[in-house]
Amino acid sequence: MQKIDDIFEFRQNDRIVIGCSSGPDSMALVDMLLKIRDKYNLFLVIAHVNHNVRKESYEEAEFLKDYCFINKLLFESMVIEEYGDDNFHNEARNIRYNFFENLVHKYDANYLMTAHHGDDLIETVMMRIVRGSNLNGYAGFRNIVDMDGYKIVRPLINYTKKELEEYDQENEVKYYIDSSNDKDKYTRNRYRKYLLPFLKQEEMDVHLKFLKFSNFLNDASKFIEKVRDKTIKRVMEDEKILIDRFLEEDQFIQKEILYYLLSEFYQDDLILVGDKHIEIILDLINSRKSNSFINLPNDVIAKKNYNYFLLTRQTKIISSYEIEFDNYVLLPNNHYIEKISDISDNSNNICRLDSNDITLPLIVRSRRMGDKIKVKGLNGTKKVKDIFIDKKMSLANRDIWPIVLDSKGEVVWIPGIKKSKFDKKKTEKYDIILKYN
């Protein structure tokens, strides 16, 4: 087995958040990083999510907590108290990655590492092929993904699950087995139990063949995305497709645009939609009906209105709110914002302001069409809506999420999500500290 630093180029003083379930894959990753911690002076944070669906999950969390104490590792954990989405795996994934990203910002990490391996890639690619997707979907997942200020890295992608289990045995690494992995009711489990053994029997290193295939498709997808993005500028206005312009394009690009729009509702893995949904949408766009719509999974609606086409979500109407902030405000999402005197935390849950830079009083309200924020560290502005989409936030949450503005309407903070250029470092001058709880 190759050493992990022969596969990925570590640098001195790297700061890494590690998504760890306590299973054989993630425990192998943690052990590998521990073995090179001193060599590169790595700063390691173990991030654990208790999905709260198995009675053993609390025992596993305690094991990890003790493991981190013994090995002098920072340990962060959360429990998913309830699920509201129709698809458990999709929602759990979104919650995990939001939790991981908050920790990345809290500890100023430059990497988030997960224990996805070669077998995971095979399963993902095969599932996408059977369901139907575009090139980006067929590629499975990328081993390095550029995010806002950090990278998601999957350094075990060259290993198989068997190799990682053998590593655990040879290095006496303790781990837990998730009993739900044996249940055939989950699609991925069926691929793992019945398809993978056949592929490995045909070719022992089939995972490396799939990795080569994935990298090829990713390269092709990057090229196509450039063409798609240029086309979107021609065929879309105000988040609506202009049908007459859209139909002038090659059907391949039409499908790429629709997959891109669907990804805003179904996240980057498009787990609930496939080729058949794209064909249904194209039939709607090409129909002679002036006004029509179709229902897609998870309350998404595809609408045609004369020369316009758009995707929207059917949701309950939520009243907007606007509150003048003094020292404390209770929010509709059951969180609250308070003014505090001091704190060492520098995550997105904390905002430091200089009253000379803004116009008081501050206002806390729900989002509005056209809201923009001057993001800290970036030139120009970014739409609040786009930030919510990047965070893979549900539409219901977007509608009640708090936005903090000054009295001139300048967005100074999106609590828990994004800081503006008005946020001050701890070493700079400020006289207001806000905390989102």
Short mmCIF file of C-alpha atoms in Angstrom, two decimals:
data_model
loop_
_atom_site.label_atom_id
_atom_site.label_comp_id
_atom_site.label_asym_id
_atom_site.label_seq_id
_atom_site.Cartn_x
_atom_site.Cartn_y
_atom_site.Cartn_z
CA MET A 1 0.00 0.00 0.00
CA GLN A 2 1.19 3.47 -0.87
CA LYS A 3 1.64 5.90 1.98
CA ILE A 4 -0.92 8.66 2.08
CA ASP A 5 1.68 11.39 1.58
CA ASP A 6 2.87 9.60 -1.58
CA ILE A 7 -0.65 10.07 -2.97
CA PHE A 8 -1.41 13.57 -1.71
CA GLU A 9 1.12 16.39 -1.34
CA PHE A 10 0.95 17.66 2.24
CA ARG A 11 2.58 20.91 3.31
CA GLN A 12 3.99 22.04 6.62
CA ASN A 13 1.33 23.33 9.06
CA ASP A 14 -1.67 22.14 7.03
CA ARG A 15 -4.92 22.49 8.99
CA ILE A 16 -7.31 19.62 8.28
CA VAL A 17 -10.88 18.83 9.32
CA ILE A 18 -11.53 15.07 8.97
CA GLY A 19 -15.05 13.71 8.52
CA CYS A 20 -15.03 10.57 10.67
CA SER A 21 -17.85 8.08 11.22
CA SER A 22 -15.79 5.59 13.33
CA GLY A 23 -16.07 3.05 10.49
CA PRO A 24 -13.07 1.16 9.03
CA ASP A 25 -12.49 3.67 6.20
CA SER A 26 -12.48 6.87 8.23
CA MET A 27 -10.56 5.34 11.13
CA ALA A 28 -7.88 4.22 8.65
CA LEU A 29 -7.70 7.78 7.33
CA VAL A 30 -7.33 9.22 10.82
CA ASP A 31 -4.58 6.73 11.69
CA MET A 32 -2.70 7.51 8.48
CA LEU A 33 -2.82 11.22 9.25
CA LEU A 34 -1.71 10.64 12.83
CA LYS A 35 1.35 8.79 11.55
CA ILE A 36 2.48 11.83 9.54
CA ARG A 37 1.21 14.52 11.94
CA ASP A 38 4.62 15.32 13.38
CA LYS A 39 6.38 15.09 10.01
CA TYR A 40 4.24 17.94 8.60
CA ASN A 41 3.14 19.55 11.88
CA LEU A 42 -0.49 18.93 10.93
CA PHE A 43 -3.36 20.53 12.85
CA LEU A 44 -6.12 17.89 12.90
CA VAL A 45 -9.80 18.21 13.86
CA ILE A 46 -12.05 15.14 13.99
CA ALA A 47 -15.63 15.95 12.91
CA HIS A 48 -18.27 13.36 13.77
CA VAL A 49 -21.98 13.40 12.91
CA ASN A 50 -24.33 11.17 14.89
CA HIS A 51 -27.16 10.40 12.45
CA ASN A 52 -29.33 9.27 15.35
CA VAL A 53 -30.91 6.32 13.54
CA ARG A 54 -29.11 3.44 15.31
CA LYS A 55 -28.84 2.78 19.03
CA GLU A 56 -25.09 2.09 18.63
CA SER A 57 -24.45 5.60 17.31
CA TYR A 58 -24.02 7.12 20.80
CA GLU A 59 -21.53 4.42 21.78
CA GLU A 60 -19.55 5.16 18.60
CA ALA A 61 -19.51 8.89 19.37
CA GLU A 62 -18.18 8.21 22.87
CA PHE A 63 -15.50 5.91 21.46
CA LEU A 64 -14.35 8.64 19.09
CA LYS A 65 -14.35 11.23 21.84
CA ASP A 66 -12.11 9.02 24.01
CA TYR A 67 -9.91 8.15 21.02
CA CYS A 68 -9.34 11.85 20.31
CA PHE A 69 -8.52 12.56 23.96
CA ILE A 70 -5.91 9.78 24.03
CA ASN A 71 -4.36 10.90 20.73
CA LYS A 72 -4.53 14.63 21.51
CA LEU A 73 -6.92 15.39 18.68
CA LEU A 74 -9.59 18.07 18.65
CA PHE A 75 -13.05 16.47 18.61
CA GLU A 76 -16.22 18.12 17.31
CA SER A 77 -19.56 16.36 17.04
CA MET A 78 -23.22 16.97 16.38
CA VAL A 79 -26.44 14.96 16.57
CA ILE A 80 -29.09 15.17 13.85
CA GLU A 81 -32.19 15.55 15.99
CA GLU A 82 -34.77 15.27 13.22
CA TYR A 83 -35.17 14.86 9.49
CA GLY A 84 -37.63 16.75 7.35
CA ASP A 85 -36.61 15.83 3.79
CA ASP A 86 -38.18 13.02 1.78
CA ASN A 87 -34.77 11.48 1.12
CA PHE A 88 -32.83 10.53 4.26
CA HIS A 89 -29.41 10.09 2.64
CA ASN A 90 -29.65 13.34 0.70
CA GLU A 91 -30.61 15.38 3.76
CA ALA A 92 -28.06 13.69 6.03
CA ARG A 93 -25.34 14.44 3.48
CA ASN A 94 -26.29 18.12 3.34
CA ILE A 95 -26.31 18.40 7.13
CA ARG A 96 -22.91 16.71 7.37
CA TYR A 97 -21.25 18.98 4.85
CA ASN A 98 -22.74 22.14 6.38
CA PHE A 99 -21.37 21.01 9.75
CA PHE A 100 -17.96 20.25 8.24
CA GLU A 101 -17.80 23.61 6.47
CA ASN A 102 -18.60 25.50 9.68
CA LEU A 103 -15.69 23.69 11.36
CA VAL A 104 -13.38 24.50 8.45
CA HIS A 105 -14.10 28.19 8.98
CA LYS A 106 -14.00 27.93 12.78
CA TYR A 107 -10.48 26.46 12.74
CA ASP A 108 -9.32 28.28 9.60
CA ALA A 109 -8.57 24.90 7.96
CA ASN A 110 -7.35 24.62 4.39
CA TYR A 111 -8.64 21.06 3.84
CA LEU A 112 -11.71 19.00 4.59
CA MET A 113 -10.81 15.31 4.16
CA THR A 114 -13.26 12.43 3.84
CA ALA A 115 -12.59 8.70 3.61
CA HIS A 116 -14.23 7.99 0.23
CA HIS A 117 -12.32 5.19 -1.48
CA GLY A 118 -12.15 3.44 -4.85
CA ASP A 119 -15.10 1.13 -4.17
CA ASP A 120 -17.26 4.14 -3.29
CA LEU A 121 -16.41 5.66 -6.66
CA ILE A 122 -17.39 2.47 -8.53
CA GLU A 123 -20.74 2.35 -6.72
CA THR A 124 -21.47 6.00 -7.43
CA VAL A 125 -20.58 5.78 -11.12
CA MET A 126 -22.67 2.64 -11.65
CA MET A 127 -25.66 4.12 -9.82
CA ARG A 128 -25.51 7.23 -12.00
CA ILE A 129 -25.26 5.16 -15.20
CA VAL A 130 -28.32 3.13 -14.28
CA ARG A 131 -30.34 6.17 -13.21
CA GLY A 132 -29.12 8.38 -16.06
CA SER A 133 -27.20 11.63 -15.71
CA ASN A 134 -24.87 14.02 -17.54
CA LEU A 135 -21.08 13.78 -17.87
CA ASN A 136 -20.47 15.42 -14.52
CA GLY A 137 -22.83 12.96 -12.85
CA TYR A 138 -21.43 9.91 -14.63
CA ALA A 139 -17.95 10.86 -13.33
CA GLY A 140 -19.08 10.08 -9.78
CA PHE A 141 -17.14 12.45 -7.55
CA ARG A 142 -13.85 14.31 -7.73
CA ASN A 143 -10.96 13.54 -5.40
CA ILE A 144 -10.18 17.27 -4.99
CA VAL A 145 -12.92 19.92 -5.06
CA ASP A 146 -12.20 23.64 -4.78
CA MET A 147 -14.53 25.33 -2.31
CA ASP A 148 -14.75 28.87 -0.93
CA GLY A 149 -11.35 29.24 0.75
CA TYR A 150 -10.58 25.53 1.19
CA LYS A 151 -10.51 22.20 -0.65
CA ILE A 152 -12.44 18.99 -0.13
CA VAL A 153 -9.92 16.16 -0.51
CA ARG A 154 -10.62 12.42 -0.76
CA PRO A 155 -7.09 11.03 -0.39
CA LEU A 156 -8.13 7.34 -0.19
CA ILE A 157 -9.61 7.19 -3.68
CA ASN A 158 -6.74 4.93 -4.86
CA TYR A 159 -7.46 2.34 -2.15
CA THR A 160 -10.14 -0.36 -2.02
CA LYS A 161 -12.25 -1.06 1.04
CA LYS A 162 -10.48 -4.40 1.48
CA GLU A 163 -7.09 -2.68 1.52
CA LEU A 164 -8.30 -0.25 4.18
CA GLU A 165 -9.65 -3.08 6.35
CA GLU A 166 -6.32 -4.89 5.99
CA TYR A 167 -4.56 -1.68 7.00
CA ASP A 168 -6.72 -1.49 10.14
CA GLN A 169 -5.89 -5.08 11.06
CA GLU A 170 -2.15 -4.65 10.50
CA ASN A 171 -2.05 -1.42 12.51
CA GLU A 172 -4.50 -2.56 15.21
CA VAL A 173 -6.93 0.26 14.44
CA LYS A 174 -10.26 -0.18 16.19
CA TYR A 175 -13.43 0.64 14.26
CA TYR A 176 -17.19 0.09 14.28
CA ILE A 177 -19.35 -1.50 11.58
CA ASP A 178 -22.59 0.23 10.62
CA SER A 179 -25.22 -2.54 10.66
CA SER A 180 -27.39 -0.64 8.17
CA ASN A 181 -24.74 -1.26 5.48
CA ASP A 182 -26.06 -4.82 5.11
CA LYS A 183 -29.67 -3.84 4.44
CA ASP A 184 -30.80 -4.36 0.87
CA LYS A 185 -33.42 -1.62 1.11
CA TYR A 186 -30.67 0.95 0.45
CA THR A 187 -29.73 1.21 -3.23
CA ARG A 188 -26.00 1.67 -2.64
CA ASN A 189 -25.88 -1.46 -0.47
CA ARG A 190 -27.26 -3.58 -3.31
CA TYR A 191 -24.58 -2.32 -5.68
CA ARG A 192 -21.93 -2.99 -3.02
CA LYS A 193 -23.10 -6.52 -2.23
CA TYR A 194 -23.96 -7.83 -5.69
CA LEU A 195 -22.24 -5.78 -8.41
CA LEU A 196 -18.82 -5.02 -6.89
CA PRO A 197 -17.83 -8.68 -6.29
CA PHE A 198 -18.54 -9.49 -9.95
CA LEU A 199 -16.49 -6.52 -11.23
CA LYS A 200 -13.57 -7.35 -8.93
CA GLN A 201 -13.68 -10.99 -10.07
CA GLU A 202 -13.33 -9.80 -13.67
CA GLU A 203 -10.55 -7.32 -12.85
CA MET A 204 -8.88 -7.10 -9.44
CA ASP A 205 -7.84 -3.44 -9.94
CA VAL A 206 -11.13 -2.37 -11.47
CA HIS A 207 -11.26 0.60 -9.08
CA LEU A 208 -8.25 2.12 -10.84
CA LYS A 209 -9.99 1.70 -14.21
CA PHE A 210 -13.04 3.51 -12.83
CA LEU A 211 -10.80 6.26 -11.45
CA LYS A 212 -9.26 6.76 -14.91
CA PHE A 213 -12.77 6.81 -16.41
CA SER A 214 -13.93 9.34 -13.80
CA ASN A 215 -10.95 11.65 -14.38
CA PHE A 216 -11.55 11.55 -18.15
CA LEU A 217 -15.22 12.49 -17.73
CA ASN A 218 -14.36 15.25 -15.25
CA ASP A 219 -11.97 16.83 -17.73
CA ALA A 220 -14.58 16.66 -20.48
CA SER A 221 -17.22 18.04 -18.11
CA LYS A 222 -15.08 21.07 -17.25
CA PHE A 223 -14.81 21.93 -20.93
CA ILE A 224 -18.54 21.48 -21.50
CA GLU A 225 -19.37 23.62 -18.45
CA LYS A 226 -17.58 26.57 -20.06
CA VAL A 227 -19.75 26.23 -23.18
CA ARG A 228 -22.87 25.73 -21.05
CA ASP A 229 -22.21 28.84 -18.95
CA LYS A 230 -21.79 31.00 -22.06
CA THR A 231 -25.04 29.61 -23.46
CA ILE A 232 -26.91 30.28 -20.21
CA LYS A 233 -26.09 33.97 -20.52
CA ARG A 234 -27.76 33.98 -23.96
CA VAL A 235 -30.88 31.96 -23.15
CA MET A 236 -31.79 33.05 -19.60
CA GLU A 237 -33.15 36.25 -18.07
CA ASP A 238 -34.20 36.74 -14.44
CA GLU A 239 -33.66 33.01 -13.73
CA LYS A 240 -36.10 32.07 -16.51
CA ILE A 241 -35.30 30.29 -19.77
CA LEU A 242 -36.32 32.17 -22.92
CA ILE A 243 -37.74 29.24 -24.84
CA ASP A 244 -37.23 30.61 -28.36
CA ARG A 245 -33.50 31.15 -27.72
CA PHE A 246 -33.18 27.87 -25.82
CA LEU A 247 -34.58 25.83 -28.72
CA GLU A 248 -31.98 27.30 -31.08
CA GLU A 249 -29.24 25.50 -29.14
CA ASP A 250 -27.99 21.96 -29.69
CA GLN A 251 -30.06 19.46 -27.69
CA PHE A 252 -26.94 18.29 -25.81
CA ILE A 253 -26.41 21.79 -24.41
CA GLN A 254 -30.15 22.07 -23.67
CA LYS A 255 -29.87 19.01 -21.44
CA GLU A 256 -26.72 20.34 -19.74
CA ILE A 257 -28.54 23.58 -18.90
CA LEU A 258 -31.50 21.68 -17.46
CA TYR A 259 -29.21 19.47 -15.34
CA TYR A 260 -27.51 22.59 -14.06
CA LEU A 261 -30.85 24.17 -13.08
CA LEU A 262 -32.03 20.95 -11.44
CA SER A 263 -28.83 20.79 -9.38
CA GLU A 264 -29.96 23.92 -7.52
CA PHE A 265 -32.90 21.93 -6.16
CA TYR A 266 -31.46 18.43 -5.88
CA GLN A 267 -27.85 19.24 -4.88
CA ASP A 268 -24.73 18.25 -6.76
CA ASP A 269 -25.49 14.52 -6.92
CA LEU A 270 -28.98 14.85 -8.44
CA ILE A 271 -29.99 11.80 -6.45
CA LEU A 272 -33.71 12.02 -7.21
CA VAL A 273 -33.73 12.90 -10.91
CA GLY A 274 -32.33 11.42 -14.09
CA ASP A 275 -32.69 11.19 -17.84
CA LYS A 276 -36.42 10.51 -17.76
CA HIS A 277 -37.07 13.79 -15.96
CA ILE A 278 -34.98 15.71 -18.49
CA GLU A 279 -36.99 14.17 -21.34
CA ILE A 280 -40.28 15.08 -19.65
CA ILE A 281 -39.12 18.69 -19.20
CA LEU A 282 -38.00 18.90 -22.84
CA ASP A 283 -41.42 17.59 -23.93
CA LEU A 284 -43.04 20.35 -21.86
CA ILE A 285 -40.82 23.05 -23.36
CA ASN A 286 -41.48 21.80 -26.90
CA SER A 287 -45.25 21.39 -26.44
CA ARG A 288 -47.72 23.72 -28.13
CA LYS A 289 -49.39 24.56 -24.83
CA SER A 290 -48.82 28.17 -23.76
CA ASN A 291 -49.28 27.52 -20.03
CA SER A 292 -48.51 24.18 -18.47
CA PHE A 293 -46.54 22.56 -15.67
CA ILE A 294 -45.30 19.20 -14.40
CA ASN A 295 -44.54 18.02 -10.88
CA LEU A 296 -41.04 16.74 -10.12
CA PRO A 297 -39.80 14.96 -6.95
CA ASN A 298 -39.68 16.85 -3.62
CA ASP A 299 -42.33 19.42 -4.60
CA VAL A 300 -40.32 20.93 -7.45
CA ILE A 301 -42.47 22.28 -10.29
CA ALA A 302 -41.40 22.81 -13.90
CA LYS A 303 -43.49 25.61 -15.42
CA LYS A 304 -44.01 26.86 -18.96
CA ASN A 305 -45.58 30.29 -19.44
CA TYR A 306 -45.64 31.32 -23.10
CA ASN A 307 -41.97 31.98 -23.97
CA TYR A 308 -40.70 31.43 -20.44
CA PHE A 309 -39.68 28.27 -18.60
CA LEU A 310 -38.63 28.05 -14.95
CA LEU A 311 -38.22 25.66 -12.06
CA THR A 312 -39.71 26.50 -8.69
CA ARG A 313 -40.65 24.74 -5.48
CA GLN A 314 -44.12 24.50 -4.03
CA THR A 315 -43.85 25.55 -0.40
CA LYS A 316 -45.97 26.81 2.38
CA ILE A 317 -46.24 30.59 2.49
CA ILE A 318 -44.01 31.97 5.23
CA SER A 319 -44.57 35.49 6.49
CA SER A 320 -41.62 37.83 6.07
CA TYR A 321 -40.26 39.64 9.11
CA GLU A 322 -38.20 42.72 9.91
CA ILE A 323 -36.93 43.50 13.43
CA GLU A 324 -34.88 46.42 14.71
CA PHE A 325 -31.97 44.97 16.65
CA ASP A 326 -31.03 46.23 20.09
CA ASN A 327 -29.19 43.65 22.19
CA TYR A 328 -31.15 40.45 21.54
CA VAL A 329 -33.59 39.06 18.99
CA LEU A 330 -35.41 35.71 18.88
CA LEU A 331 -35.72 34.42 15.33
CA PRO A 332 -38.48 32.45 13.53
CA ASN A 333 -36.05 29.52 13.01
CA ASN A 334 -35.84 29.12 16.82
CA HIS A 335 -32.31 30.58 16.97
CA TYR A 336 -31.37 33.98 18.35
CA ILE A 337 -28.83 36.76 17.86
CA GLU A 338 -27.33 38.52 20.86
CA LYS A 339 -24.85 41.29 21.45
CA ILE A 340 -21.91 40.09 23.57
CA SER A 341 -18.85 41.71 25.11
CA ASP A 342 -16.07 39.27 24.20
CA ILE A 343 -15.41 35.88 22.57
CA SER A 344 -12.44 34.11 20.97
CA ASP A 345 -14.53 32.32 18.33
CA ASN A 346 -14.04 33.54 14.76
CA SER A 347 -16.56 31.31 12.94
CA ASN A 348 -19.45 32.52 10.79
CA ASN A 349 -21.56 32.51 13.98
CA ILE A 350 -19.66 35.60 15.15
CA CYS A 351 -19.66 39.07 13.59
CA ARG A 352 -17.47 41.99 14.72
CA LEU A 353 -18.44 45.47 13.51
CA ASP A 354 -17.15 49.01 13.80
CA SER A 355 -20.10 51.36 14.29
CA ASN A 356 -18.19 54.06 12.34
CA ASP A 357 -18.40 51.92 9.19
CA ILE A 358 -22.15 51.33 9.29
CA THR A 359 -25.39 53.17 10.01
CA LEU A 360 -27.21 52.14 13.18
CA PRO A 361 -29.59 50.74 14.23
CA LEU A 362 -29.09 47.29 12.76
CA ILE A 363 -32.04 45.50 11.17
CA VAL A 364 -32.67 41.75 11.20
CA ARG A 365 -35.07 40.54 8.53
CA SER A 366 -35.90 37.73 6.11
CA ARG A 367 -34.38 37.76 2.65
CA ARG A 368 -35.76 39.83 -0.19
CA MET A 369 -35.45 39.64 -3.94
CA GLY A 370 -32.19 41.18 -5.08
CA ASP A 371 -30.38 41.08 -1.72
CA LYS A 372 -26.61 41.24 -2.21
CA ILE A 373 -23.64 41.13 0.16
CA LYS A 374 -20.11 42.45 -0.23
CA VAL A 375 -18.40 39.21 0.78
CA LYS A 376 -15.37 39.49 3.02
CA GLY A 377 -12.17 38.89 1.08
CA LEU A 378 -13.80 39.17 -2.34
CA ASN A 379 -14.11 42.06 -4.75
CA GLY A 380 -17.66 43.00 -5.69
CA THR A 381 -20.94 41.58 -4.43
CA LYS A 382 -22.68 38.22 -4.41
CA LYS A 383 -26.40 37.49 -4.40
CA VAL A 384 -27.69 36.20 -1.07
CA LYS A 385 -29.78 33.72 -3.03
CA ASP A 386 -26.64 32.26 -4.67
CA ILE A 387 -24.96 31.91 -1.28
CA PHE A 388 -27.95 29.94 0.02
CA ILE A 389 -27.82 27.71 -3.06
CA ASP A 390 -24.08 27.14 -2.58
CA LYS A 391 -24.85 26.07 1.00
CA LYS A 392 -27.43 23.61 -0.36
CA MET A 393 -30.04 25.18 1.91
CA SER A 394 -33.67 24.15 1.49
CA LEU A 395 -36.06 26.77 0.17
CA ALA A 396 -38.03 26.70 3.43
CA ASN A 397 -34.89 27.57 5.40
CA ARG A 398 -33.91 30.29 2.93
CA ASP A 399 -37.25 32.03 3.44
CA ILE A 400 -36.80 32.42 7.21
CA TRP A 401 -33.00 32.67 7.49
CA PRO A 402 -31.97 35.97 9.12
CA ILE A 403 -30.16 38.70 7.21
CA VAL A 404 -28.49 41.50 9.24
CA LEU A 405 -28.37 44.94 7.62
CA ASP A 406 -27.57 48.46 8.67
CA SER A 407 -30.16 51.24 8.38
CA LYS A 408 -29.01 52.08 4.85
CA GLY A 409 -29.84 48.56 3.68
CA GLU A 410 -26.23 47.32 3.50
CA VAL A 411 -26.06 43.59 4.28
CA VAL A 412 -23.40 43.25 7.00
CA TRP A 413 -23.81 39.58 7.92
CA ILE A 414 -25.64 36.37 7.06
CA PRO A 415 -25.52 34.67 10.49
CA GLY A 416 -23.87 31.26 10.46
CA ILE A 417 -23.33 31.46 6.70
CA LYS A 418 -21.23 34.35 5.41
CA LYS A 419 -19.43 37.46 6.63
CA SER A 420 -19.31 40.76 4.76
CA LYS A 421 -16.44 43.16 4.21
CA PHE A 422 -17.68 45.03 7.31
CA ASP A 423 -16.66 42.14 9.60
CA LYS A 424 -13.50 42.91 11.57
CA LYS A 425 -10.65 40.64 12.56
CA LYS A 426 -9.92 40.27 16.27
CA THR A 427 -6.82 42.41 15.78
CA GLU A 428 -8.77 45.26 14.14
CA LYS A 429 -10.89 48.04 15.68
CA TYR A 430 -14.50 47.12 16.49
CA ASP A 431 -17.08 48.00 19.14
CA ILE A 432 -19.92 45.57 18.33
CA ILE A 433 -19.81 41.77 18.66
CA LEU A 434 -22.83 39.74 17.54
CA LYS A 435 -23.32 36.05 18.17
CA TYR A 436 -25.71 33.71 16.37
CA ASN A 437 -26.94 30.88 18.61
#
